[in-house]
Amino acid sequence: MRPEIRAFVVEQLDDMNYDVEGIDDDTTLGPSGVDLESLALADLAVRVEDRYGLKFADDESEKLALMTVGEFTTMVADRVAGATSDKS
C-alpha cells in the first residue's frame, strides 16, 4: 500500500506543478524541500483525503509541512490500514 500512496503523492505534486525530480523519502514537504505553502499543503491533503477516504484535522497542516515525503506516506498508509481494520 505504501508504494502506491507514495506514487500518488508524487503524482499529485507533479499535477500541482511542483518539481518532483529528485524527490525521495527524505525530502520535506515544506521549506527546504518541495516547498509547499499552506494552500498547497491543504490542496495535497484534500487530494489524499478524497483518494483514500481519510480526514486530516485542521491543526495538522503545520505538522504536515515539517514531514518528509516518507513520513507523510507512512502516516497515510497507517491511517488507511487502521480505517480498513476498523471496518472489519
Short mmCIF file of N, CA, C and O in Angstrom, two decimals:
data_model
loop_
_atom_site.label_atom_id
_atom_site.label_comp_id
_atom_site.label_asym_id
_atom_site.label_seq_id
_atom_site.Cartn_x
_atom_site.Cartn_y
_atom_site.Cartn_z
N MET A 1 0.82 -1.19 0.00
CA MET A 1 0.00 0.00 0.00
C MET A 1 0.87 1.27 0.00
O MET A 1 0.57 2.23 -0.68
N ARG A 2 1.96 1.24 0.77
CA ARG A 2 2.81 2.42 0.88
C ARG A 2 3.38 2.88 -0.46
O ARG A 2 3.34 4.07 -0.77
N PRO A 3 3.91 1.97 -1.31
CA PRO A 3 4.43 2.42 -2.61
C PRO A 3 3.35 3.07 -3.47
O PRO A 3 3.62 4.05 -4.17
N GLU A 4 2.13 2.55 -3.40
CA GLU A 4 1.02 3.13 -4.17
C GLU A 4 0.72 4.54 -3.67
O GLU A 4 0.51 5.46 -4.47
N ILE A 5 0.71 4.72 -2.36
CA ILE A 5 0.42 6.04 -1.79
C ILE A 5 1.53 7.02 -2.13
O ILE A 5 1.27 8.16 -2.51
N ARG A 6 2.76 6.56 -2.04
CA ARG A 6 3.90 7.44 -2.37
C ARG A 6 3.81 7.88 -3.83
O ARG A 6 4.01 9.05 -4.15
N ALA A 7 3.51 6.95 -4.72
CA ALA A 7 3.37 7.28 -6.15
C ALA A 7 2.24 8.28 -6.35
O ALA A 7 2.37 9.23 -7.14
N PHE A 8 1.14 8.10 -5.64
CA PHE A 8 0.01 9.02 -5.74
C PHE A 8 0.42 10.42 -5.27
O PHE A 8 0.10 11.42 -5.93
N VAL A 9 1.12 10.51 -4.15
CA VAL A 9 1.55 11.81 -3.61
C VAL A 9 2.47 12.52 -4.60
O VAL A 9 2.27 13.70 -4.91
N VAL A 10 3.44 11.81 -5.14
CA VAL A 10 4.37 12.42 -6.11
C VAL A 10 3.61 12.84 -7.37
O VAL A 10 3.84 13.93 -7.91
N GLU A 11 2.68 12.01 -7.81
CA GLU A 11 1.86 12.33 -8.99
C GLU A 11 1.05 13.61 -8.74
O GLU A 11 0.94 14.47 -9.62
N GLN A 12 0.50 13.75 -7.55
CA GLN A 12 -0.28 14.95 -7.22
C GLN A 12 0.61 16.19 -7.15
O GLN A 12 0.22 17.26 -7.61
N LEU A 13 1.80 16.04 -6.60
CA LEU A 13 2.73 17.17 -6.56
C LEU A 13 3.09 17.62 -7.97
O LEU A 13 3.14 18.82 -8.26
N ASP A 14 3.30 16.66 -8.85
CA ASP A 14 3.59 16.97 -10.25
C ASP A 14 2.40 17.68 -10.89
O ASP A 14 2.55 18.68 -11.58
N ASP A 15 1.20 17.19 -10.61
CA ASP A 15 -0.02 17.79 -11.14
C ASP A 15 -0.20 19.23 -10.63
O ASP A 15 -0.78 20.06 -11.31
N MET A 16 0.31 19.50 -9.42
CA MET A 16 0.22 20.83 -8.82
C MET A 16 1.38 21.72 -9.30
O MET A 16 1.59 22.80 -8.77
N ASN A 17 2.13 21.24 -10.29
CA ASN A 17 3.25 21.98 -10.90
C ASN A 17 4.46 22.17 -10.01
O ASN A 17 5.18 23.16 -10.12
N TYR A 18 4.70 21.21 -9.11
CA TYR A 18 5.92 21.22 -8.32
C TYR A 18 6.94 20.32 -8.99
O TYR A 18 6.58 19.33 -9.62
N ASP A 19 8.20 20.68 -8.85
CA ASP A 19 9.28 19.89 -9.44
C ASP A 19 9.45 18.62 -8.62
O ASP A 19 9.81 18.67 -7.44
N VAL A 20 9.15 17.48 -9.22
CA VAL A 20 9.25 16.21 -8.50
C VAL A 20 10.55 15.47 -8.81
O VAL A 20 10.79 14.39 -8.29
N GLU A 21 11.36 16.06 -9.66
CA GLU A 21 12.67 15.48 -9.99
C GLU A 21 13.52 15.40 -8.73
O GLU A 21 13.72 16.39 -8.03
N GLY A 22 13.97 14.22 -8.39
CA GLY A 22 14.85 14.06 -7.23
C GLY A 22 14.14 13.95 -5.89
O GLY A 22 14.80 13.89 -4.85
N ILE A 23 12.81 13.94 -5.89
CA ILE A 23 12.10 13.77 -4.62
C ILE A 23 12.32 12.35 -4.12
O ILE A 23 12.19 11.39 -4.87
N ASP A 24 12.70 12.25 -2.85
CA ASP A 24 12.82 10.92 -2.24
C ASP A 24 12.13 10.96 -0.88
O ASP A 24 11.52 11.96 -0.51
N ASP A 25 12.22 9.88 -0.14
CA ASP A 25 11.52 9.79 1.14
C ASP A 25 12.03 10.79 2.17
O ASP A 25 11.35 11.08 3.15
N ASP A 26 13.23 11.33 1.98
CA ASP A 26 13.81 12.29 2.93
C ASP A 26 13.52 13.74 2.57
O ASP A 26 13.93 14.65 3.29
N THR A 27 12.83 13.98 1.46
CA THR A 27 12.50 15.34 1.04
C THR A 27 11.34 15.86 1.88
O THR A 27 10.30 15.21 1.97
N THR A 28 11.53 17.02 2.51
CA THR A 28 10.45 17.59 3.31
C THR A 28 9.38 18.18 2.39
O THR A 28 9.67 18.61 1.27
N LEU A 29 8.16 18.20 2.88
CA LEU A 29 7.06 18.78 2.11
C LEU A 29 7.10 20.30 2.14
O LEU A 29 6.72 20.96 1.18
N GLY A 30 7.57 20.86 3.23
CA GLY A 30 7.59 22.31 3.40
C GLY A 30 8.89 22.94 2.93
O GLY A 30 9.52 22.45 1.99
N PRO A 31 9.29 24.03 3.61
CA PRO A 31 10.51 24.76 3.23
C PRO A 31 11.73 23.85 3.17
O PRO A 31 11.84 22.89 3.91
N SER A 32 12.62 24.17 2.27
CA SER A 32 13.87 23.46 2.01
C SER A 32 13.66 22.07 1.43
O SER A 32 14.58 21.27 1.34
N GLY A 33 12.45 21.78 1.02
CA GLY A 33 12.16 20.51 0.36
C GLY A 33 11.33 20.80 -0.87
O GLY A 33 11.77 21.52 -1.77
N VAL A 34 10.13 20.27 -0.91
CA VAL A 34 9.21 20.53 -2.01
C VAL A 34 8.78 22.00 -1.96
O VAL A 34 8.49 22.61 -2.97
N ASP A 35 8.77 22.57 -0.77
CA ASP A 35 8.44 23.98 -0.54
C ASP A 35 6.95 24.28 -0.74
O ASP A 35 6.58 25.29 -1.34
N LEU A 36 6.10 23.37 -0.25
CA LEU A 36 4.66 23.61 -0.32
C LEU A 36 4.28 24.70 0.66
O LEU A 36 4.70 24.68 1.81
N GLU A 37 3.49 25.63 0.21
CA GLU A 37 2.95 26.66 1.10
C GLU A 37 1.65 26.12 1.69
O GLU A 37 1.16 25.07 1.28
N SER A 38 1.06 26.85 2.63
CA SER A 38 -0.10 26.34 3.36
C SER A 38 -1.26 25.96 2.44
O SER A 38 -1.90 24.93 2.64
N LEU A 39 -1.55 26.76 1.41
CA LEU A 39 -2.65 26.42 0.50
C LEU A 39 -2.34 25.16 -0.30
O LEU A 39 -3.22 24.33 -0.53
N ALA A 40 -1.09 25.00 -0.71
CA ALA A 40 -0.70 23.80 -1.45
C ALA A 40 -0.75 22.57 -0.55
O ALA A 40 -1.14 21.49 -1.00
N LEU A 41 -0.35 22.73 0.71
CA LEU A 41 -0.45 21.61 1.66
C LEU A 41 -1.90 21.21 1.85
O LEU A 41 -2.23 20.02 1.88
N ALA A 42 -2.78 22.20 1.95
CA ALA A 42 -4.20 21.92 2.10
C ALA A 42 -4.73 21.21 0.85
O ALA A 42 -5.51 20.26 0.95
N ASP A 43 -4.29 21.64 -0.33
CA ASP A 43 -4.70 21.01 -1.59
C ASP A 43 -4.25 19.55 -1.62
O ASP A 43 -5.04 18.65 -1.94
N LEU A 44 -2.99 19.31 -1.26
CA LEU A 44 -2.48 17.94 -1.24
C LEU A 44 -3.26 17.09 -0.23
O LEU A 44 -3.64 15.96 -0.53
N ALA A 45 -3.53 17.66 0.94
CA ALA A 45 -4.28 16.92 1.97
C ALA A 45 -5.67 16.55 1.46
O ALA A 45 -6.12 15.41 1.64
N VAL A 46 -6.34 17.48 0.78
CA VAL A 46 -7.68 17.21 0.26
C VAL A 46 -7.62 16.12 -0.81
O VAL A 46 -8.47 15.22 -0.85
N ARG A 47 -6.62 16.17 -1.67
CA ARG A 47 -6.49 15.15 -2.71
C ARG A 47 -6.29 13.77 -2.08
O ARG A 47 -6.87 12.78 -2.54
N VAL A 48 -5.46 13.69 -1.03
CA VAL A 48 -5.22 12.42 -0.35
C VAL A 48 -6.49 11.97 0.38
O VAL A 48 -6.85 10.79 0.34
N GLU A 49 -7.18 12.93 1.02
CA GLU A 49 -8.43 12.59 1.70
C GLU A 49 -9.45 12.01 0.72
O GLU A 49 -10.08 10.98 1.01
N ASP A 50 -9.59 12.67 -0.43
CA ASP A 50 -10.55 12.21 -1.44
C ASP A 50 -10.20 10.83 -1.98
O ASP A 50 -11.06 9.98 -2.16
N ARG A 51 -8.93 10.61 -2.22
CA ARG A 51 -8.49 9.34 -2.81
C ARG A 51 -8.57 8.17 -1.84
O ARG A 51 -8.96 7.07 -2.20
N TYR A 52 -8.21 8.43 -0.57
CA TYR A 52 -8.10 7.34 0.40
C TYR A 52 -9.16 7.37 1.50
O TYR A 52 -9.12 6.55 2.41
N GLY A 53 -10.10 8.30 1.41
CA GLY A 53 -11.19 8.34 2.39
C GLY A 53 -10.75 8.71 3.79
O GLY A 53 -11.32 8.23 4.77
N LEU A 54 -9.72 9.55 3.88
CA LEU A 54 -9.21 9.97 5.18
C LEU A 54 -9.67 11.38 5.50
O LEU A 54 -10.15 12.09 4.63
N LYS A 55 -9.44 11.78 6.74
CA LYS A 55 -9.71 13.16 7.14
C LYS A 55 -8.55 13.64 8.00
O LYS A 55 -8.18 12.99 8.97
N PHE A 56 -7.94 14.75 7.59
CA PHE A 56 -6.88 15.37 8.40
C PHE A 56 -7.52 16.44 9.26
O PHE A 56 -8.41 17.17 8.80
N ALA A 57 -7.06 16.56 10.49
CA ALA A 57 -7.56 17.61 11.38
C ALA A 57 -7.02 18.96 10.90
O ALA A 57 -5.94 19.03 10.31
N ASP A 58 -7.78 20.01 11.17
CA ASP A 58 -7.37 21.35 10.74
C ASP A 58 -6.01 21.75 11.30
O ASP A 58 -5.25 22.44 10.64
N ASP A 59 -5.71 21.31 12.50
CA ASP A 59 -4.45 21.70 13.14
C ASP A 59 -3.25 20.85 12.69
O ASP A 59 -2.14 21.04 13.17
N GLU A 60 -3.46 19.94 11.75
CA GLU A 60 -2.35 19.10 11.30
C GLU A 60 -1.51 19.74 10.20
O GLU A 60 -0.43 19.26 9.90
N SER A 61 -1.97 20.82 9.60
CA SER A 61 -1.26 21.39 8.45
C SER A 61 0.16 21.82 8.79
O SER A 61 1.06 21.64 7.98
N GLU A 62 0.37 22.37 9.98
CA GLU A 62 1.73 22.76 10.36
C GLU A 62 2.63 21.54 10.49
O GLU A 62 3.79 21.57 10.10
N LYS A 63 2.08 20.47 11.04
CA LYS A 63 2.84 19.22 11.16
C LYS A 63 3.20 18.65 9.79
O LYS A 63 4.29 18.14 9.58
N LEU A 64 2.25 18.73 8.86
CA LEU A 64 2.48 18.20 7.52
C LEU A 64 3.66 18.90 6.85
O LEU A 64 4.45 18.28 6.15
N ALA A 65 3.78 20.21 7.04
CA ALA A 65 4.85 20.97 6.41
C ALA A 65 6.23 20.51 6.89
O ALA A 65 7.22 20.63 6.16
N LEU A 66 6.30 19.99 8.10
CA LEU A 66 7.57 19.54 8.66
C LEU A 66 7.90 18.09 8.31
O LEU A 66 9.02 17.64 8.51
N MET A 67 6.92 17.38 7.78
CA MET A 67 7.12 15.97 7.45
C MET A 67 7.90 15.80 6.15
O MET A 67 7.84 16.64 5.26
N THR A 68 8.57 14.67 6.07
CA THR A 68 9.20 14.29 4.80
C THR A 68 8.15 13.54 3.98
O THR A 68 7.12 13.13 4.50
N VAL A 69 8.45 13.35 2.72
CA VAL A 69 7.56 12.58 1.85
C VAL A 69 7.38 11.18 2.43
O VAL A 69 6.27 10.65 2.46
N GLY A 70 8.45 10.59 2.92
CA GLY A 70 8.38 9.25 3.51
C GLY A 70 7.50 9.20 4.75
O GLY A 70 6.70 8.29 4.93
N GLU A 71 7.65 10.21 5.63
CA GLU A 71 6.83 10.25 6.85
C GLU A 71 5.36 10.44 6.51
O GLU A 71 4.49 9.79 7.10
N PHE A 72 5.08 11.32 5.56
CA PHE A 72 3.70 11.58 5.15
C PHE A 72 3.08 10.32 4.55
O PHE A 72 1.97 9.92 4.90
N THR A 73 3.84 9.67 3.68
CA THR A 73 3.36 8.44 3.04
C THR A 73 3.08 7.36 4.08
O THR A 73 2.04 6.70 4.02
N THR A 74 3.97 7.20 5.04
CA THR A 74 3.79 6.20 6.09
C THR A 74 2.57 6.52 6.94
O THR A 74 1.77 5.63 7.27
N MET A 75 2.38 7.80 7.29
CA MET A 75 1.23 8.21 8.09
C MET A 75 -0.07 7.89 7.35
O MET A 75 -1.00 7.34 7.93
N VAL A 76 -0.12 8.22 6.06
CA VAL A 76 -1.32 7.94 5.27
C VAL A 76 -1.56 6.43 5.20
O VAL A 76 -2.68 5.96 5.40
N ALA A 77 -0.51 5.67 4.93
CA ALA A 77 -0.65 4.20 4.84
C ALA A 77 -1.14 3.62 6.16
O ALA A 77 -2.01 2.74 6.18
N ASP A 78 -0.62 4.12 7.28
CA ASP A 78 -1.05 3.64 8.60
C ASP A 78 -2.52 3.97 8.84
O ASP A 78 -3.26 3.15 9.37
N ARG A 79 -2.93 5.16 8.45
CA ARG A 79 -4.33 5.55 8.64
C ARG A 79 -5.26 4.74 7.74
O ARG A 79 -6.35 4.37 8.16
N VAL A 80 -4.83 4.50 6.51
CA VAL A 80 -5.64 3.67 5.61
C VAL A 80 -5.76 2.27 6.18
O VAL A 80 -6.85 1.70 6.22
N ALA A 81 -4.66 1.70 6.66
CA ALA A 81 -4.69 0.36 7.25
C ALA A 81 -5.57 0.35 8.49
O ALA A 81 -6.35 -0.60 8.69
N GLY A 82 -5.50 1.39 9.30
CA GLY A 82 -6.33 1.48 10.50
C GLY A 82 -7.80 1.60 10.16
O GLY A 82 -8.65 0.96 10.78
N ALA A 83 -8.11 2.40 9.15
CA ALA A 83 -9.50 2.58 8.73
C ALA A 83 -10.06 1.28 8.14
O ALA A 83 -11.20 0.92 8.39
N THR A 84 -9.21 0.55 7.42
CA THR A 84 -9.63 -0.71 6.83
C THR A 84 -9.90 -1.74 7.93
O THR A 84 -10.89 -2.46 7.88
N SER A 85 -9.02 -1.80 8.93
CA SER A 85 -9.21 -2.79 10.00
C SER A 85 -10.37 -2.41 10.91
O SER A 85 -11.00 -3.27 11.49
N ASP A 86 -10.69 -1.11 11.02
CA ASP A 86 -11.85 -0.68 11.81
C ASP A 86 -13.14 -1.15 11.19
O ASP A 86 -14.11 -1.39 11.89
N LYS A 87 -13.17 -1.28 9.87
CA LYS A 87 -14.38 -1.68 9.16
C LYS A 87 -14.60 -3.18 9.19
O LYS A 87 -15.66 -3.66 8.86
N SER A 88 -13.57 -3.95 9.56
CA SER A 88 -13.70 -5.40 9.55
C SER A 88 -14.48 -5.90 10.73
O SER A 88 -14.54 -5.38 11.76
#
